[in-house]
Coordinates of C-alpha atoms in Angstrom, one line a residue:
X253 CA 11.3 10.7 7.6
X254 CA 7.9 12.0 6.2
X255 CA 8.6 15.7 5.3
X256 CA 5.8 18.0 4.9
X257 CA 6.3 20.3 1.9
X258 CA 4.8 23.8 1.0
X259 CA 5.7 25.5 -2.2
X260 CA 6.0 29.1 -2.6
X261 CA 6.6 31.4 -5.7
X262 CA 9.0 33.9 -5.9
X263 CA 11.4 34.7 -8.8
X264 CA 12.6 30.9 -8.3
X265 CA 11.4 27.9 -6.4
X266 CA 11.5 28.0 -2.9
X267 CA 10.4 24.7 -0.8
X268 CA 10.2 25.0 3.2
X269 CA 10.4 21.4 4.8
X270 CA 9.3 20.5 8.2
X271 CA 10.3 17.5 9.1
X272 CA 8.8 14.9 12.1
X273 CA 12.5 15.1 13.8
X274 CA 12.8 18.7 15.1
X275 CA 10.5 20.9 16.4
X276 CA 11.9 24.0 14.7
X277 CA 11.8 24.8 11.2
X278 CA 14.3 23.9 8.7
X279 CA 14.2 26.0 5.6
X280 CA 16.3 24.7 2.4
X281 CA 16.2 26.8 -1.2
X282 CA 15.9 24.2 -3.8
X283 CA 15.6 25.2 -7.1
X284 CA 13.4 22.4 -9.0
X285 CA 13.7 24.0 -12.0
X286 CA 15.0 21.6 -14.8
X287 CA 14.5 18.1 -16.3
X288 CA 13.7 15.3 -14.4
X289 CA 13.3 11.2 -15.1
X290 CA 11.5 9.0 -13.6
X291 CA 13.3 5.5 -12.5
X292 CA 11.6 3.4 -14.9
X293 CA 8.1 4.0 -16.4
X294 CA 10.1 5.8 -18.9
X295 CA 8.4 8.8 -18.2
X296 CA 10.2 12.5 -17.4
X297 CA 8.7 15.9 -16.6
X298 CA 10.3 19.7 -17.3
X299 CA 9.7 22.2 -14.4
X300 CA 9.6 25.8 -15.0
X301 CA 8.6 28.6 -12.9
X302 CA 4.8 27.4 -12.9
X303 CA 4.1 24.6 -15.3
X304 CA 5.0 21.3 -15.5
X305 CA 5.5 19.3 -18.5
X306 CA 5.3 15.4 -19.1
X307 CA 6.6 13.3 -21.4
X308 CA 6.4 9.3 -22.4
X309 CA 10.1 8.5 -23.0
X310 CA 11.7 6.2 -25.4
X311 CA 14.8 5.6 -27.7
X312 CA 13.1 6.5 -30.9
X313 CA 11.4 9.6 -29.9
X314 CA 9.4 11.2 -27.0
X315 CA 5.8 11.7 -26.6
X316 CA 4.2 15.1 -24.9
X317 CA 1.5 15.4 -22.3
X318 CA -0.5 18.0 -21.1
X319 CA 1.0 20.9 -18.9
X320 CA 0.2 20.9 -15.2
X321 CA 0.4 23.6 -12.7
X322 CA 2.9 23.4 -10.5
X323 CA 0.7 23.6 -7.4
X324 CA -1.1 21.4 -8.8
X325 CA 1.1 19.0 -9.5
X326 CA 2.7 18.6 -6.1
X327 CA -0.9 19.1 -4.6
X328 CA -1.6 15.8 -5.8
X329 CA 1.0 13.7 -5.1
X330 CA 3.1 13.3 -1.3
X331 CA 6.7 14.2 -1.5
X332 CA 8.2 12.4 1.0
X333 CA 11.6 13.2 0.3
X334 CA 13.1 16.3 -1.5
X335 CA 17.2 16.9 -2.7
X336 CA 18.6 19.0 -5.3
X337 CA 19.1 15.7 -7.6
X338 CA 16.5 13.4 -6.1
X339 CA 12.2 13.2 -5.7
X340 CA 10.2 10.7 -4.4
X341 CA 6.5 10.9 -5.1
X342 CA 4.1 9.2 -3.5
X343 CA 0.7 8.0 -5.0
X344 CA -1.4 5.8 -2.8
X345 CA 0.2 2.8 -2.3
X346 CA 3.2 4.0 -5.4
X347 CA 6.1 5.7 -4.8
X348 CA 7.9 7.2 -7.6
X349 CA 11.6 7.9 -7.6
X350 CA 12.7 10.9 -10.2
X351 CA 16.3 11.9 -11.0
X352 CA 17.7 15.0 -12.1
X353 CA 18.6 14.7 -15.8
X354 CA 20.2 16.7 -18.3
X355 CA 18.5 15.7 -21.0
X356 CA 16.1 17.6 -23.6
X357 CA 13.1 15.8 -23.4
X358 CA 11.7 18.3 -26.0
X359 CA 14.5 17.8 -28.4
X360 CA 13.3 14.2 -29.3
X361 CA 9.6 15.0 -30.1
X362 CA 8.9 14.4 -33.5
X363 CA 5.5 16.6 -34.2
X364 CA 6.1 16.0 -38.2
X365 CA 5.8 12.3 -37.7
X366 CA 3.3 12.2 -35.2
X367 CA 0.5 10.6 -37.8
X368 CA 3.7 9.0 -39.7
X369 CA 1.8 5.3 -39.4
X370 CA 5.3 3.7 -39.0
X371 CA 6.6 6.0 -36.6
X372 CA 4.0 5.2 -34.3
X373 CA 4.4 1.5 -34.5
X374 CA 8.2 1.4 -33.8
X375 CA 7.0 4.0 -30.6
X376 CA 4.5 1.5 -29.9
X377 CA 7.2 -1.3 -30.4
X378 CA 10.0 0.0 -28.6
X379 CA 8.1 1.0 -25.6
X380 CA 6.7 -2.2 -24.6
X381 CA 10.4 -3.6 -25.7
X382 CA 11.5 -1.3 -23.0
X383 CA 8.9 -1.3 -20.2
X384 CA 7.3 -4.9 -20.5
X385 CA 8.1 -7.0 -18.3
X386 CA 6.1 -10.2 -18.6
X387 CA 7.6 -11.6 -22.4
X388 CA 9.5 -14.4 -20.5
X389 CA 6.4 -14.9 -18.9
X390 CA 4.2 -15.6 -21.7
X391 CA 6.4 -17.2 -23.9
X392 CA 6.8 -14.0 -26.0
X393 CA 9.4 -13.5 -28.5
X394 CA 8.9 -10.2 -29.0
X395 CA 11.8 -9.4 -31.6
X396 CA 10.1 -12.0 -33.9
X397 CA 6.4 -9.9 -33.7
X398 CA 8.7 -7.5 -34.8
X399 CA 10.0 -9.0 -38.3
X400 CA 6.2 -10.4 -38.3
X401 CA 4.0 -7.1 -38.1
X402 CA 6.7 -4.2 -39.3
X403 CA 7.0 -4.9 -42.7
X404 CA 2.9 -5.1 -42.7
X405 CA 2.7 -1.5 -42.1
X406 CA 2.1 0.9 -44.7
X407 CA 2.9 4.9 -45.0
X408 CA 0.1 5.5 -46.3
X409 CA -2.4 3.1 -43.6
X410 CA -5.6 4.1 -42.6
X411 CA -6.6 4.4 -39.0
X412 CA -8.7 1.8 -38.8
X413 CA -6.4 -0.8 -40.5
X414 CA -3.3 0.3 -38.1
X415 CA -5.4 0.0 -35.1
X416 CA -6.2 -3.8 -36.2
X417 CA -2.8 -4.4 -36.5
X418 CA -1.8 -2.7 -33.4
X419 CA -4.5 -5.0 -31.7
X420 CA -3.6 -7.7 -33.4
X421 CA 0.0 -7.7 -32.2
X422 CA -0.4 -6.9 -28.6
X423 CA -3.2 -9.6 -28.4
X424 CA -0.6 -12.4 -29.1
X425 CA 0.9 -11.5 -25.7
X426 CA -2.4 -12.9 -23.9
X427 CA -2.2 -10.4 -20.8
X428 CA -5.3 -8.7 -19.2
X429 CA -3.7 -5.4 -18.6
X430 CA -2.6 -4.7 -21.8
X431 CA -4.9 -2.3 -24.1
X432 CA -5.1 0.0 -26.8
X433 CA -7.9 3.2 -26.9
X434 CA -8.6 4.9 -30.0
X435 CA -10.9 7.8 -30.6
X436 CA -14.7 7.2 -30.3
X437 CA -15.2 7.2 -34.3
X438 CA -12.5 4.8 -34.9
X439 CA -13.7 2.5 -32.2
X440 CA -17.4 2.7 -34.0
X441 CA -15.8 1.9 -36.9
X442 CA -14.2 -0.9 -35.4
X443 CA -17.1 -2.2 -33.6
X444 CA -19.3 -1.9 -36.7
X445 CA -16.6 -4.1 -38.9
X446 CA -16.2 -6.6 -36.2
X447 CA -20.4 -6.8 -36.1
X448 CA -20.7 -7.3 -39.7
X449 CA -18.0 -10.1 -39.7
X450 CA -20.5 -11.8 -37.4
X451 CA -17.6 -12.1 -34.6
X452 CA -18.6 -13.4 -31.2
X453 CA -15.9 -14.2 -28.7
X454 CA -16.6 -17.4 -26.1
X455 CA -16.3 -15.2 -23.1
X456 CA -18.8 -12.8 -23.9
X457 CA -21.4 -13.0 -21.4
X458 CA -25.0 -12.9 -21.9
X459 CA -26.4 -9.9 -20.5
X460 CA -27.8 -9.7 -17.0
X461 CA -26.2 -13.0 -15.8
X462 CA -23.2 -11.6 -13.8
X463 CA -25.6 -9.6 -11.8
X464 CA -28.3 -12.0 -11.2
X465 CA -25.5 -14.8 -9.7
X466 CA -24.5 -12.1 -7.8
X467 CA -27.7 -11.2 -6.6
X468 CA -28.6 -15.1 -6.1
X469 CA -26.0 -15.8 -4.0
X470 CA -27.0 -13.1 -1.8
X471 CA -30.6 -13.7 -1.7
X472 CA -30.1 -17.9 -1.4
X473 CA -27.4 -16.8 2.3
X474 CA -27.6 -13.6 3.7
X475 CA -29.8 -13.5 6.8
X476 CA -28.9 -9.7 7.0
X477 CA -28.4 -7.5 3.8
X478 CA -26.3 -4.3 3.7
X479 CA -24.9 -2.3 0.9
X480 CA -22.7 0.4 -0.1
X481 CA -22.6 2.4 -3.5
X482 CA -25.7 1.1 -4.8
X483 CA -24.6 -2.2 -4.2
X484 CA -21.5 -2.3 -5.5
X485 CA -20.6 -3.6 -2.6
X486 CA -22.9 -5.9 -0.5
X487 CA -22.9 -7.6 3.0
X488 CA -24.3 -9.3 5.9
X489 CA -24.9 -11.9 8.1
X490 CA -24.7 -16.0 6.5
X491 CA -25.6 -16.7 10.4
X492 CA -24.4 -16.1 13.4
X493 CA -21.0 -16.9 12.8
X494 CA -20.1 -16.0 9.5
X495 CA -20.0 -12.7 7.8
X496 CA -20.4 -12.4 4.1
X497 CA -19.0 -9.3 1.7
X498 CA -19.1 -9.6 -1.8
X499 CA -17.4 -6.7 -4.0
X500 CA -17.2 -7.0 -7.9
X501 CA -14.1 -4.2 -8.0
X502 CA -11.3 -2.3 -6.1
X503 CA -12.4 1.0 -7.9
X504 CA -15.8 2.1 -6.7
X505 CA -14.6 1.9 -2.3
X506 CA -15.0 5.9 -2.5
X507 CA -17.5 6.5 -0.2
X508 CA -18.9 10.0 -1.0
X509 CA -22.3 11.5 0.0
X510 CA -24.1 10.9 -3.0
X511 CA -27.7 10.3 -2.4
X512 CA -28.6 6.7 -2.9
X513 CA -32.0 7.4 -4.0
X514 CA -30.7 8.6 -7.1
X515 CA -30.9 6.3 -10.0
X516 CA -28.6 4.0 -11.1
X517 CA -27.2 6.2 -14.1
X518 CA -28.0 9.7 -11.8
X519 CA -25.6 8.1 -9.1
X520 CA -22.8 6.7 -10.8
X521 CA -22.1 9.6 -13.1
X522 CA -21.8 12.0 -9.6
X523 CA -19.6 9.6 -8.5
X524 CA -17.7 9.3 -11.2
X525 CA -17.5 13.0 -11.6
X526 CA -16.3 13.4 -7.7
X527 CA -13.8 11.1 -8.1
X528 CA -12.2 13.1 -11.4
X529 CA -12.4 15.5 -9.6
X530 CA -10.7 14.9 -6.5
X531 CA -7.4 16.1 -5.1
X532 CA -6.1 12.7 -5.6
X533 CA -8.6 9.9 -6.0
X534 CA -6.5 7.1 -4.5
X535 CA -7.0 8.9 -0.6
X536 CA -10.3 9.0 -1.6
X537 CA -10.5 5.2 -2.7
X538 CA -8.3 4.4 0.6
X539 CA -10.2 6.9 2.7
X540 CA -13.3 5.4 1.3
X541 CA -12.5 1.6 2.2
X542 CA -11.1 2.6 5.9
X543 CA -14.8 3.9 6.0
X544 CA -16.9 1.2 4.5
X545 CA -14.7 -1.5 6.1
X546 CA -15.0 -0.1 9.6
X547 CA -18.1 0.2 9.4
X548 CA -19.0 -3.5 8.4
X549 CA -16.2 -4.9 10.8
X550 CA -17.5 -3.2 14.0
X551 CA -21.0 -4.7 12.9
X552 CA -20.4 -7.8 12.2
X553 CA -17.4 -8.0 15.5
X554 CA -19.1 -11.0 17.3
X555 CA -18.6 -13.1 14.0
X556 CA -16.3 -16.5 14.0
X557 CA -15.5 -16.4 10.4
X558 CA -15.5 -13.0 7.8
X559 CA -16.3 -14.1 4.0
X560 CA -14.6 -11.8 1.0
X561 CA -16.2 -13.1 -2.2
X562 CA -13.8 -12.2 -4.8
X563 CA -14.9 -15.0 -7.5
X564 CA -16.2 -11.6 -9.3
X565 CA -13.5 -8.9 -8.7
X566 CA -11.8 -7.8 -11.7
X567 CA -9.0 -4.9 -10.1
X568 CA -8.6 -1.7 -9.7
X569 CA -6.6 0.7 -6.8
X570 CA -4.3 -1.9 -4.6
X571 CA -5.1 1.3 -2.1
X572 CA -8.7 -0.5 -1.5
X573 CA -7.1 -4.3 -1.3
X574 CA -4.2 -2.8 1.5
X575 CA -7.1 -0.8 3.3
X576 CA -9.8 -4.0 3.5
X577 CA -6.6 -6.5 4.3
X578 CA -5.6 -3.6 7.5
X579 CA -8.5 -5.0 8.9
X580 CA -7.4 -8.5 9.5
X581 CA -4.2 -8.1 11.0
X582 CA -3.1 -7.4 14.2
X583 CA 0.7 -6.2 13.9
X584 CA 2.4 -4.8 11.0
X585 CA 3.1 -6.9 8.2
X586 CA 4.9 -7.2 4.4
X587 CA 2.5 -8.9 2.7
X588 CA 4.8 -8.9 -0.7
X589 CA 6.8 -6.7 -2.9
X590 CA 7.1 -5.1 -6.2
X591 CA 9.3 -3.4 -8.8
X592 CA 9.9 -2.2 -11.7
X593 CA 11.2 -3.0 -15.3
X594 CA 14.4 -0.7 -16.1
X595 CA 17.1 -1.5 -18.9
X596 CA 18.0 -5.0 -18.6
X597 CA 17.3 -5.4 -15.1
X598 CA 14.7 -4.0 -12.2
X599 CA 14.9 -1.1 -9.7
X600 CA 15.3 -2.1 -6.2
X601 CA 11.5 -3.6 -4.7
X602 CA 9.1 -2.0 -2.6
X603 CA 7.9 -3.4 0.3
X604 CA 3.8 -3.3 0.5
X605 CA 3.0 -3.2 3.9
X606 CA 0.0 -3.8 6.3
X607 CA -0.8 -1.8 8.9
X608 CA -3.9 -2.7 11.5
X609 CA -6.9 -1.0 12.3
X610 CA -8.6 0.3 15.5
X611 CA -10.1 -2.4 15.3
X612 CA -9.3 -5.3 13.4
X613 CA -11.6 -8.6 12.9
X614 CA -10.6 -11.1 15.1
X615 CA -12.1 -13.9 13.5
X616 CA -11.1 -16.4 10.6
X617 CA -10.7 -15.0 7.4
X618 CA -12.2 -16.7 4.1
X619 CA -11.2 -15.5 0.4
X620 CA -13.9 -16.9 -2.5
X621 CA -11.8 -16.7 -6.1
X622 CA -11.9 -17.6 -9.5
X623 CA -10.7 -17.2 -12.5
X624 CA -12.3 -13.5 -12.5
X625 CA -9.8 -12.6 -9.7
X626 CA -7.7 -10.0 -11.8
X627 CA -4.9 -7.3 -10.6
X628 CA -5.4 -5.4 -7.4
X629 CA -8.2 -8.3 -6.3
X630 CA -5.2 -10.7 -6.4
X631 CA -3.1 -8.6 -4.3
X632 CA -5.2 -9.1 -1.7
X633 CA -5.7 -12.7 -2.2
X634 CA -1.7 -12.5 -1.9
X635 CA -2.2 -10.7 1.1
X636 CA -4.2 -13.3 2.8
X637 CA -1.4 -16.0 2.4
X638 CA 0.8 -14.0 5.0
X639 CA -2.3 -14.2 7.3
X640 CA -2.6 -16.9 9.5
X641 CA -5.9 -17.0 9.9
X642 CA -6.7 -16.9 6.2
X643 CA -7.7 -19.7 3.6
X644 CA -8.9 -19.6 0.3
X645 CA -11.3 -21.5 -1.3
X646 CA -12.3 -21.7 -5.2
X647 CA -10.2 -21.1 -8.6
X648 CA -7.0 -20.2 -9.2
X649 CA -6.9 -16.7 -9.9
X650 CA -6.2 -14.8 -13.2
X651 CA -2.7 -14.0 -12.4
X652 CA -2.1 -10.6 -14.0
X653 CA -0.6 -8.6 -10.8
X654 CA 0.8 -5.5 -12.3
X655 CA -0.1 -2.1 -12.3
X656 CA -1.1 -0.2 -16.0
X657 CA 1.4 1.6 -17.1
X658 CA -0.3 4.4 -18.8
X659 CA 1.3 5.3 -22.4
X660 CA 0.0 7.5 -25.4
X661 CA 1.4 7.4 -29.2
X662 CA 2.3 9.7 -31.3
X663 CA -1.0 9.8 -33.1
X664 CA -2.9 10.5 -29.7
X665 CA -4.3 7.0 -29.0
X666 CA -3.7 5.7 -25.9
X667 CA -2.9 2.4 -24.4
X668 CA -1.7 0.5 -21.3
X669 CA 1.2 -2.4 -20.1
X670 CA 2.3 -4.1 -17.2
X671 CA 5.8 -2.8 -16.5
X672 CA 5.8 -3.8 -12.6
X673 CA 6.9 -7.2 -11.6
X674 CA 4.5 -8.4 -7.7
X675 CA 6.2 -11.5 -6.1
X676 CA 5.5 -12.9 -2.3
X677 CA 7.5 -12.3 0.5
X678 CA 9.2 -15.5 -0.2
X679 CA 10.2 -14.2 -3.9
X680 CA 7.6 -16.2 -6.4
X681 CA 5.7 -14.1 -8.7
X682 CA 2.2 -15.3 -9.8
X683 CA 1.9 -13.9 -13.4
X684 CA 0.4 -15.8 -15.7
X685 CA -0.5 -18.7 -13.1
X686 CA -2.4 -17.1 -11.2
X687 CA -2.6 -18.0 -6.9
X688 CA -4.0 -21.7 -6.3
X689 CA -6.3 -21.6 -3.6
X690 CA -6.4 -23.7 0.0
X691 CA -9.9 -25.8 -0.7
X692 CA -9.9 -26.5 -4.3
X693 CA -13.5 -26.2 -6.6
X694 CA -14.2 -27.1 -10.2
X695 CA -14.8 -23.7 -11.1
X696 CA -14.9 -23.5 -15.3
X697 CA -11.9 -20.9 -16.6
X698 CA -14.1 -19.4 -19.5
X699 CA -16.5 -16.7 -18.0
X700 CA -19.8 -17.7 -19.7
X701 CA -19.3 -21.4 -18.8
X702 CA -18.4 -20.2 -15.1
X703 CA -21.2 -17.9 -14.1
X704 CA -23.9 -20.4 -15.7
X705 CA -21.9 -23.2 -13.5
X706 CA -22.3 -20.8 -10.2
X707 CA -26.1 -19.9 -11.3
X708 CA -26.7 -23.8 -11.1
X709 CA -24.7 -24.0 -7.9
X710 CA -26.4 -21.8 -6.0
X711 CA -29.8 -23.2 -6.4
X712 CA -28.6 -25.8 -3.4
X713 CA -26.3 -23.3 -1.8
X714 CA -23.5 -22.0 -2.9
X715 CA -20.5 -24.7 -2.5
X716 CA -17.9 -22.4 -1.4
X717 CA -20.1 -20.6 1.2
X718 CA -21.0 -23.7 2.7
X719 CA -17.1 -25.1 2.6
X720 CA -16.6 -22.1 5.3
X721 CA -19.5 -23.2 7.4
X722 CA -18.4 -26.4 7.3
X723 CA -14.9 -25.7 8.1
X724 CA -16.3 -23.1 11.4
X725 CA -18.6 -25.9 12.1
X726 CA -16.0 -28.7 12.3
X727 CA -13.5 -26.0 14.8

């Protein structure tokens, strides 16, 4: 049962719980002070009186973080239940499960290695050997990178050289949420070598073309335009029938007031600084999308058929692809599960539920993907398959489901991993394979040669737009 928590200082750590069950108060003294572990994530935080410490956690060495408040700390995330030995934290759509540990997470930092060039690759190493859970996947031996790339580091490396190596190691695993950030020098320096070697990849892009298929597509159907966040998000009216919403992330669904005359840069960097800012910017990203997508459903109500064009849609929160998909259904529904790598094995999954709106759509449901369909924009592609009024027409999707699992080395840089295994109701994961869609369209898999394709598409309308008219026609 949801338990609301306040947290009071005195000489120690007093927590009050109300719980939903009873109407009188239930006071408990539990003393949080300690060392705690997260189940998986390989993560663990200290609690004192009125700090928190974190820590990235592995078996050659930990990694500090910055001290939180307390308050703070527990301010931010929803502690839905609360023991002497147990914590679950919930994030959004995340729940966290932390154990009491005895442990000294503080006894296995090792500050006089922390620039030691082969310290940080066997932390870099071991971590994803411990929290990756996609080398089956991908056909990864990851012991042999190993014997490959170790004895190619130096003690005495440069930064620049150990971050090419670092790249080049983590780029044989071919996954879209893996990634490694340096400081801003060292990533000049990178991207000054890289320009002088002439390198040009085959997916870059030429500039301006994403947005102007975007905006083509728009222009060439909507009867009726609408927008939200500068129009990051865009909607309206194909005809009388069929709704049309097009949305090139899951990030940007915070709906604050920001004035929208502002320019382009003006806007976004308010936003941005709102959303770093926030209390906890996934309510504001779910908050946000219950807002937008109410909204655009009570407007567009008398429609037979609701379009979500997600050809472009790269990720972001799941707490934005759960909010949009709670307004399709009409009862509550598990649309899939997840969990997470630990040891040898998994912890036990979580169910992602549905839950309906006010006022949900009533009409057919259409998903547009492509290849570009990445993370939480698969979810709710995933989603739509437990929907029976859903179909999807297009590409198969990118297939890289999990969540980033946020890591920093020794040395300070950061970088990210999929540790979270997503699989249908029915048990399959789509990793690496990506979702097939219902109605089937010889989109191209490299981005270049696919948004040129749709910019030469659309000229005669846009083939998957007119697959849903046809298919509402043919009812």
């Amino acid at each position: 049962m949801h338990k609301l928590i306040s947290i009071f200082f005195t000489s120690i750590l007093l927590l009050s719980c109300e719980t939903n069950k009873s109407k009188s108060t239930e006071n408990q003294e539990i003393d949080l002070r300690g060392n705690w572990e997260y189940l998986g994530f390989g993560k663990a935080i200290s609690i004192n009186d009125s700090i928190v410490k974190g820590f990235h956690i592995s078996s050659v060495g930990n990694v500090p973080l910055s001290d939180n408040n307390l308050s703070d700390y527990f301010e931010y995330y929803t502690v839905d239940t609360l023991s002497n030995d147990t914590i679950l934290l919930k994030d959004g759509v995340k729940t966290f499960k932390l154990f009491r540990s005895d442990k000294d997470f503080e006894k296995d930092i090792h500050e006089d290695l922390s620039n030691d060039p082969n310290y940080n690759f066997e932390v870099l190493w071991h971590t994803f050997n411990e929290q990756y859970c996609y080398f089956k996947e991908r056909s990864i031996d990851w012991k042999a990178l190993y014997n490959n790339y170790a004895p190619q580091v130096q003690s005495n490396m440069e930064p620049l050289p150990l971050f090419l190596l670092f790249e080049k190691m983590l780029g044989e695993i071919q996954d879209g949420h893996i990634s490694i950030d340096v400081p801003d020098e060292l990533e000049e320096a990178y991207e000054n070598q890289t320009a002088d070697n002439g390198k040009e990849s085959n997916e870059d892009i030429p500039e301006g073309l994403e947005k102007r298929v975007k905006d083509r597509i728009v222009e060439k159907h909507l009867k009726t335009f609408g927008r939200f966040n500068q129009g990051e998000l865009k909607w309206g009216m194909v005809d009388t029938h069929v709704a049309y919403m097009q949305t090139s992330n899951m990030i940007s669904w915070a709906h604050y007031p920001i004035a929208d005359s502002l320019s382009k840069d003006q806007f976004w960097s308010e936003w941005w600084k709102k959303l770093n800012q926030a209390k906890n910017h996934h309510d504001d990203v779910a908050e946000g999308t219950r807002f937008i997508m109410d909204s655009i459903v009570r407007t567009v109500a008398d429609a037979k058929a609701f379009i979500i064009d997600l050809r472009f849609n790269g990720g972001g929160f799941d707490d934005a692809s759960v909010e949009i998909l709670n307004h399709f259904i009409h009862n509550k529904t598990e649309i899939g599960t997840k969990k997470v790598k630990l040891g040898g094995g998994f912890t036990e999954k979580q169910s992602i539920m549905l839950t309906p709106s006010e006022r949900p759509f009533k009409g057919k449901l259409f998903i547009l993907t492509s290849h570009e369909t990445a993370s939480a924009a698969e979810l709710l592609v995933l989603g739509s398959k437990e929907l029976p009024n859903a179909k999807i027409i297009g590409g198969t999707t990118e297939g890289v489901f999990s969540d980033i699992l946020r890591k920093k080395l020794p040395n300070g840089w950061k970088y990210g991993l999929s540790n979270m295994i997503y699989e249908s109701v029915d048990g399959v994961s789509y990793e690496e394979v990506g979702i097939s869609p219902d109605i089937t369209l010889d989109y191209p898999v490299r981005s270049k040669d696919f948004y040129e394709y749709l910019l030469e598409d659309v000229k005669d309308g846009d083939d998957a737009i007119l697959k849903v008219i046809d298919e509402i026609n043919g009812d």
